[in-house]
Tab-separated table of C-alpha atoms in Angstrom:
chain	number	residue	atom	x	y	z
A	21	MET	CA	132.684	10.866	130.107
A	22	ALA	CA	133.878	14.581	129.719
A	23	LYS	CA	136.027	15.176	126.598
A	24	GLY	CA	139.661	15.465	127.392
A	25	LEU	CA	139.667	13.816	130.753
A	26	SER	CA	141.452	10.420	130.959
A	27	THR	CA	139.828	7.321	132.414
A	28	LYS	CA	142.043	7.619	135.305
A	29	HIS	CA	141.036	11.181	136.030
A	30	ALA	CA	137.300	10.241	135.667
A	31	ARG	CA	137.714	7.594	138.173
A	32	SER	CA	139.431	9.604	140.730
A	33	PRO	CA	137.289	9.931	143.803
A	34	HIS	CA	138.518	13.606	144.356
A	35	LEU	CA	137.646	14.817	140.920
A	36	GLY	CA	133.791	14.326	140.977
A	37	PRO	CA	132.985	17.425	143.139
A	38	LYS	CA	135.594	19.615	141.289
A	39	LEU	CA	134.193	18.566	137.947
A	40	LEU	CA	130.833	19.160	139.102
A	41	GLY	CA	131.595	22.698	140.420
A	42	TRP	CA	133.479	23.301	137.137
A	43	CYS	CA	130.618	22.486	135.253
A	44	ILE	CA	128.173	24.544	137.223
A	45	GLN	CA	130.534	27.541	136.854
A	46	MET	CA	130.677	26.960	133.037
A	47	LEU	CA	126.918	26.817	132.839
A	48	HIS	CA	126.439	29.776	135.015
A	49	GLY	CA	129.149	31.873	132.963
A	50	GLY	CA	127.367	30.965	129.763
A	51	ARG	CA	123.938	31.897	131.152
A	52	ARG	CA	125.311	35.121	132.481
A	53	ARG	CA	126.877	36.056	129.066
A	54	ARG	CA	123.580	35.017	127.334
A	55	LEU	CA	121.637	37.242	129.762
A	56	GLN	CA	124.055	40.046	129.337
A	57	ARG	CA	123.738	39.940	125.486
A	58	GLU	CA	120.054	40.035	125.844
A	59	VAL	CA	120.140	42.914	128.077
A	60	HIS	CA	122.424	44.717	125.661
A	61	ARG	CA	120.007	43.862	122.902
A	62	LEU	CA	116.903	44.941	124.805
A	63	ARG	CA	118.697	48.402	125.822
A	64	ARG	CA	119.491	48.929	122.148
A	65	GLN	CA	115.924	48.372	121.118
A	66	ILE	CA	114.737	50.640	123.987
A	67	ALA	CA	117.066	53.368	122.958
A	68	GLN	CA	115.970	53.009	119.209
A	69	LEU	CA	112.329	53.125	120.340
A	70	ARG	CA	112.922	56.272	122.390
A	71	GLU	CA	114.632	57.711	119.262
A	72	ASP	CA	111.792	56.705	117.124
A	73	ASN	CA	109.222	58.069	119.549
A	74	ARG	CA	111.138	61.394	119.610
A	75	ALA	CA	111.111	61.537	115.829
A	76	LEU	CA	107.334	60.545	115.896
A	77	ALA	CA	106.613	63.295	118.378
A	78	ASP	CA	108.568	65.800	116.139
A	79	ARG	CA	106.706	64.716	112.948
A	80	ASN	CA	103.370	65.123	115.179
A	81	ASP	CA	104.257	68.559	116.124
A	82	THR	CA	105.102	69.322	112.574
A	83	VAL	CA	101.747	67.764	111.403
A	84	GLU	CA	99.961	69.932	114.249
A	85	GLN	CA	101.539	73.073	112.866
A	86	LEU	CA	100.714	72.544	109.364
A	87	SER	CA	97.204	71.630	110.198
A	88	ALA	CA	96.877	74.795	112.212
A	89	GLU	CA	98.398	76.902	109.170
A	90	LEU	CA	96.070	75.046	106.832
A	91	MET	CA	92.953	76.066	109.156
A	92	ARG	CA	94.144	79.649	109.269
A	93	PHE	CA	94.592	79.747	105.467
A	94	ASN	CA	91.212	78.155	104.917
A	95	LEU	CA	89.603	80.773	107.299
A	96	ASP	CA	91.442	83.594	105.479
A	97	LEU	CA	90.409	82.093	102.132
A	98	SER	CA	86.727	81.777	103.395
A	99	GLN	CA	86.583	85.341	104.481
A	100	ALA	CA	88.484	86.644	101.298
A	101	SER	CA	85.955	84.867	99.311
A	102	ARG	CA	83.160	87.016	100.939
A	103	LEU	CA	84.999	90.358	100.434
A	104	ASP	CA	85.258	92.750	97.519
A	105	PRO	CA	89.113	92.929	96.987
A	106	MET	CA	89.357	96.623	96.547
A	107	THR	CA	87.125	98.165	99.154
A	108	GLY	CA	87.286	95.366	101.765
A	109	LEU	CA	83.284	95.455	101.942
A	110	LEU	CA	81.084	92.443	101.546
A	111	ASN	CA	80.869	91.528	97.980
A	112	ARG	CA	77.498	91.129	96.141
A	113	ALA	CA	76.948	87.441	96.713
A	114	ALA	CA	77.891	87.628	100.505
A	115	PHE	CA	75.599	90.592	100.984
A	116	GLU	CA	72.706	88.949	99.191
A	117	ALA	CA	73.160	85.858	101.538
A	118	LEU	CA	73.020	88.090	104.528
A	119	LEU	CA	69.912	89.880	103.185
A	120	GLY	CA	68.303	86.512	102.432
A	121	GLN	CA	68.761	85.464	106.078
A	122	GLU	CA	67.304	88.759	107.397
A	123	HIS	CA	64.320	88.788	104.948
A	124	ALA	CA	63.444	85.041	106.028
A	125	LEU	CA	63.349	85.860	109.743
A	126	ALA	CA	61.310	89.148	108.968
A	127	ALA	CA	58.941	86.806	107.027
A	128	THR	CA	58.687	84.380	109.710
A	129	ALA	CA	57.874	87.250	112.256
A	130	VAL	CA	55.153	88.648	109.862
A	131	ALA	CA	53.676	85.268	109.529
A	132	GLN	CA	53.096	85.222	113.352
A	133	GLY	CA	51.711	88.562	113.326
A	134	ARG	CA	54.702	90.504	114.447
A	135	SER	CA	56.856	93.134	112.810
A	136	ARG	CA	60.463	92.649	112.236
A	137	PRO	CA	61.539	95.505	109.820
A	138	TYR	CA	64.673	95.939	108.133
A	139	SER	CA	65.745	98.659	105.627
A	140	VAL	CA	68.041	98.590	102.728
A	141	ILE	CA	70.135	101.647	101.464
A	142	MET	CA	71.330	101.887	98.045
A	143	ILE	CA	74.374	104.298	97.554
A	144	ASP	CA	75.805	105.711	94.350
A	145	VAL	CA	78.875	108.026	93.999
A	146	ASP	CA	77.717	111.233	92.055
A	147	HIS	CA	79.286	111.837	88.678
A	148	PHE	CA	81.749	109.002	89.321
A	149	LYS	CA	82.537	108.475	85.517
A	150	ALA	CA	83.356	112.119	85.131
A	151	PHE	CA	85.751	111.838	88.161
A	152	ASN	CA	87.461	108.826	86.526
A	153	ASP	CA	87.576	110.640	83.180
A	154	ALA	CA	88.967	113.745	84.805
A	155	LEU	CA	91.622	112.142	87.339
A	156	GLY	CA	92.087	108.602	85.998
A	157	HIS	CA	91.035	105.147	87.222
A	158	PRO	CA	93.523	104.800	90.097
A	159	ALA	CA	92.184	107.992	91.467
A	160	GLY	CA	88.744	106.688	91.041
A	161	ASP	CA	89.800	103.599	92.924
A	162	GLN	CA	91.155	105.608	95.832
A	163	CYS	CA	87.926	107.701	95.893
A	164	LEU	CA	85.726	104.660	96.054
A	165	ILE	CA	87.770	103.061	98.933
A	166	ARG	CA	87.701	106.271	101.084
A	167	VAL	CA	83.770	106.427	100.438
A	168	ALA	CA	83.559	102.700	101.439
A	169	GLN	CA	85.586	103.417	104.598
A	170	ALA	CA	83.401	106.428	105.423
A	171	VAL	CA	80.171	104.535	104.993
A	172	GLN	CA	81.767	101.394	107.146
A	173	GLN	CA	82.651	103.756	110.015
A	174	ALA	CA	79.204	105.706	110.163
A	175	VAL	CA	76.969	102.595	110.100
A	176	ARG	CA	75.907	100.515	113.346
A	177	LYS	CA	77.867	97.382	114.351
A	178	SER	CA	74.720	95.434	113.442
A	179	ASP	CA	74.590	96.811	109.903
A	180	ALA	CA	76.185	95.070	106.880
A	181	VAL	CA	77.739	97.140	104.140
A	182	GLY	CA	78.520	95.680	100.610
A	183	ARG	CA	79.809	96.696	97.209
A	184	TYR	CA	76.840	96.154	94.837
A	185	GLY	CA	78.674	96.876	91.720
A	186	GLY	CA	80.851	99.620	90.231
A	187	GLU	CA	80.429	102.527	92.311
A	188	GLU	CA	77.165	101.370	94.002
A	189	LEU	CA	77.432	100.379	97.829
A	190	ILE	CA	74.430	98.964	99.666
A	191	VAL	CA	73.611	98.802	103.361
A	192	LEU	CA	71.372	96.413	105.296
A	193	CYS	CA	70.027	97.829	108.424
A	194	PRO	CA	68.322	95.201	110.701
A	195	GLY	CA	65.514	96.480	112.928
A	196	LEU	CA	65.366	99.783	111.430
A	197	ASP	CA	62.074	101.214	110.158
A	198	THR	CA	61.917	104.048	107.402
A	199	PRO	CA	62.334	106.998	109.690
A	200	ASP	CA	65.348	105.535	111.784
A	201	ALA	CA	67.098	104.275	108.539
A	202	THR	CA	66.376	107.694	106.778
A	203	HIS	CA	68.315	109.282	109.777
A	204	LEU	CA	71.284	106.810	109.086
A	205	ALA	CA	71.158	107.443	105.408
A	206	GLU	CA	71.499	111.196	106.042
A	207	ARG	CA	74.369	110.515	108.366
A	208	LEU	CA	76.158	108.434	105.593
A	209	ARG	CA	75.645	111.304	103.002
A	210	LEU	CA	77.198	113.839	105.339
A	211	ALA	CA	80.182	111.361	106.163
A	212	VAL	CA	80.959	111.105	102.570
A	213	ARG	CA	80.635	114.769	101.929
A	214	GLU	CA	82.955	115.699	104.886
A	215	LEU	CA	85.717	113.641	103.235
A	216	ALA	CA	86.110	116.664	101.099
A	217	ILE	CA	87.375	114.741	98.155
A	218	GLU	CA	87.726	117.497	95.366
A	219	HIS	CA	85.719	116.536	92.305
A	220	PRO	CA	87.041	118.740	89.294
A	221	ALA	CA	84.270	117.516	87.228
A	222	ARG	CA	81.180	117.826	89.333
A	223	PRO	CA	78.882	120.851	88.613
A	224	LEU	CA	78.150	122.998	91.525
A	225	ALA	CA	74.611	122.967	92.836
A	226	PRO	CA	73.014	126.497	93.036
A	227	ALA	CA	73.272	126.443	96.790
A	228	GLU	CA	77.248	125.867	96.344
A	229	ASP	CA	77.729	128.247	93.623
A	230	LYS	CA	79.993	130.788	95.386
A	231	PRO	CA	83.435	132.024	94.392
A	232	SER	CA	85.160	130.240	97.096
A	233	ALA	CA	83.117	126.932	96.827
A	234	ARG	CA	84.990	123.842	95.383
A	235	PRO	CA	83.059	120.792	94.108
A	236	VAL	CA	83.585	117.616	96.276
A	237	VAL	CA	82.573	113.993	96.007
A	238	THR	CA	78.886	113.372	96.996
A	239	VAL	CA	76.726	110.445	97.119
A	240	SER	CA	72.889	109.875	96.399
A	241	LEU	CA	70.908	107.451	98.485
A	242	GLY	CA	67.745	105.522	97.942
A	243	LEU	CA	66.022	103.600	100.926
A	244	ALA	CA	63.339	100.961	101.125
A	245	THR	CA	61.970	98.984	104.053
A	246	GLY	CA	60.919	95.384	104.280
A	247	GLY	CA	59.675	92.925	107.062
A	248	LYS	CA	56.466	94.851	107.918
A	249	PRO	CA	52.956	93.605	107.525
A	250	ALA	CA	50.609	94.917	105.053
A	251	ASN	CA	48.823	98.179	106.127
A	252	ALA	CA	47.191	101.258	104.820
A	253	ALA	CA	50.246	102.885	104.113
A	254	GLN	CA	51.820	99.830	102.557
A	255	PRO	CA	48.880	97.357	101.396
A	256	ASP	CA	51.242	95.320	99.227
A	257	PRO	CA	54.652	94.862	101.176
A	258	PRO	CA	57.655	93.228	99.191
A	259	THR	CA	57.444	89.321	99.640
A	260	GLN	CA	61.134	88.813	98.427
A	261	ALA	CA	64.367	90.475	99.598
A	262	SER	CA	65.186	91.309	95.910
A	263	ALA	CA	61.958	93.468	95.729
A	264	VAL	CA	63.238	95.582	98.622
A	265	VAL	CA	66.547	96.012	96.710
A	266	VAL	CA	64.721	96.964	93.573
A	267	ALA	CA	62.557	99.437	95.490
A	268	ALA	CA	65.817	101.232	96.899
A	269	ASP	CA	67.445	101.080	93.720
A	270	ARG	CA	64.343	102.978	92.145
A	271	LEU	CA	64.496	105.624	94.892
A	272	LEU	CA	68.248	105.926	94.339
A	273	TYR	CA	67.624	106.914	90.771
A	274	ARG	CA	64.844	109.357	92.076
A	275	ALA	CA	67.420	110.990	94.173
A	276	LYS	CA	69.825	111.397	91.285
A	277	HIS	CA	67.200	113.025	88.984
A	278	ALA	CA	66.089	115.275	91.732
A	279	GLY	CA	69.670	116.886	91.807
A	280	ARG	CA	71.886	114.124	93.451
A	281	ASP	CA	73.555	114.515	97.081
A	282	ARG	CA	70.380	113.656	98.738
A	283	VAL	CA	68.384	110.744	100.604
A	284	ILE	CA	64.874	109.610	99.161
A	285	ALA	CA	62.955	107.055	101.010
A	286	ALA	CA	59.705	105.319	100.356
């Protein structure tokens, strides 16, 4: 018997339907309140999930931005590791890697009975120590930077220019045999001379010895070619890329001993 109802009330013939209706209302009301509480709880959870998703999306955006910045930094670092910090040219290690690749391609072509020539031009600034002694190392650095820029602008897009050490620059010319590479080397020599960087300590050559003449910075160049099969003119061609560089360096010093400001090719 329902609590709070007397025996008389419980036995009343008119109370049964009312009691049943009241009980049903109580049950429905309790269920509705429970459902409402559950709906409110689910709504709070959904709102929290949405907030968490927004925060996660923000974090993902941040991670993507940091990843992109890291990739750019690594790319810059990779490029910087290949460049000479002062001139912006390839450093010696990066240049030698490119030269090794070019020599390997040339050697494969020669083994197949084909010719794939490439030339190496060694460049040295004439009387550079005297320039530094006269004007100081900062002026010497600026001189070398301008020479490097002139050389870089005068070569072809397919050529590679590096700083080999000190005031020595080096150029790799894929596809150029000795005659064409000699023309390019002469263009480089003139490009540096046309900078008209005054050199207070360079002696004038006989042809320059005029009252109005002023000594300017010049370069000497040596040139050697690889990637060609043996022939009568070259019965023992270089078998290593380093041998081509050594040959170009020897010719460079021949140019210096011959009076500087000139190109000598093999």
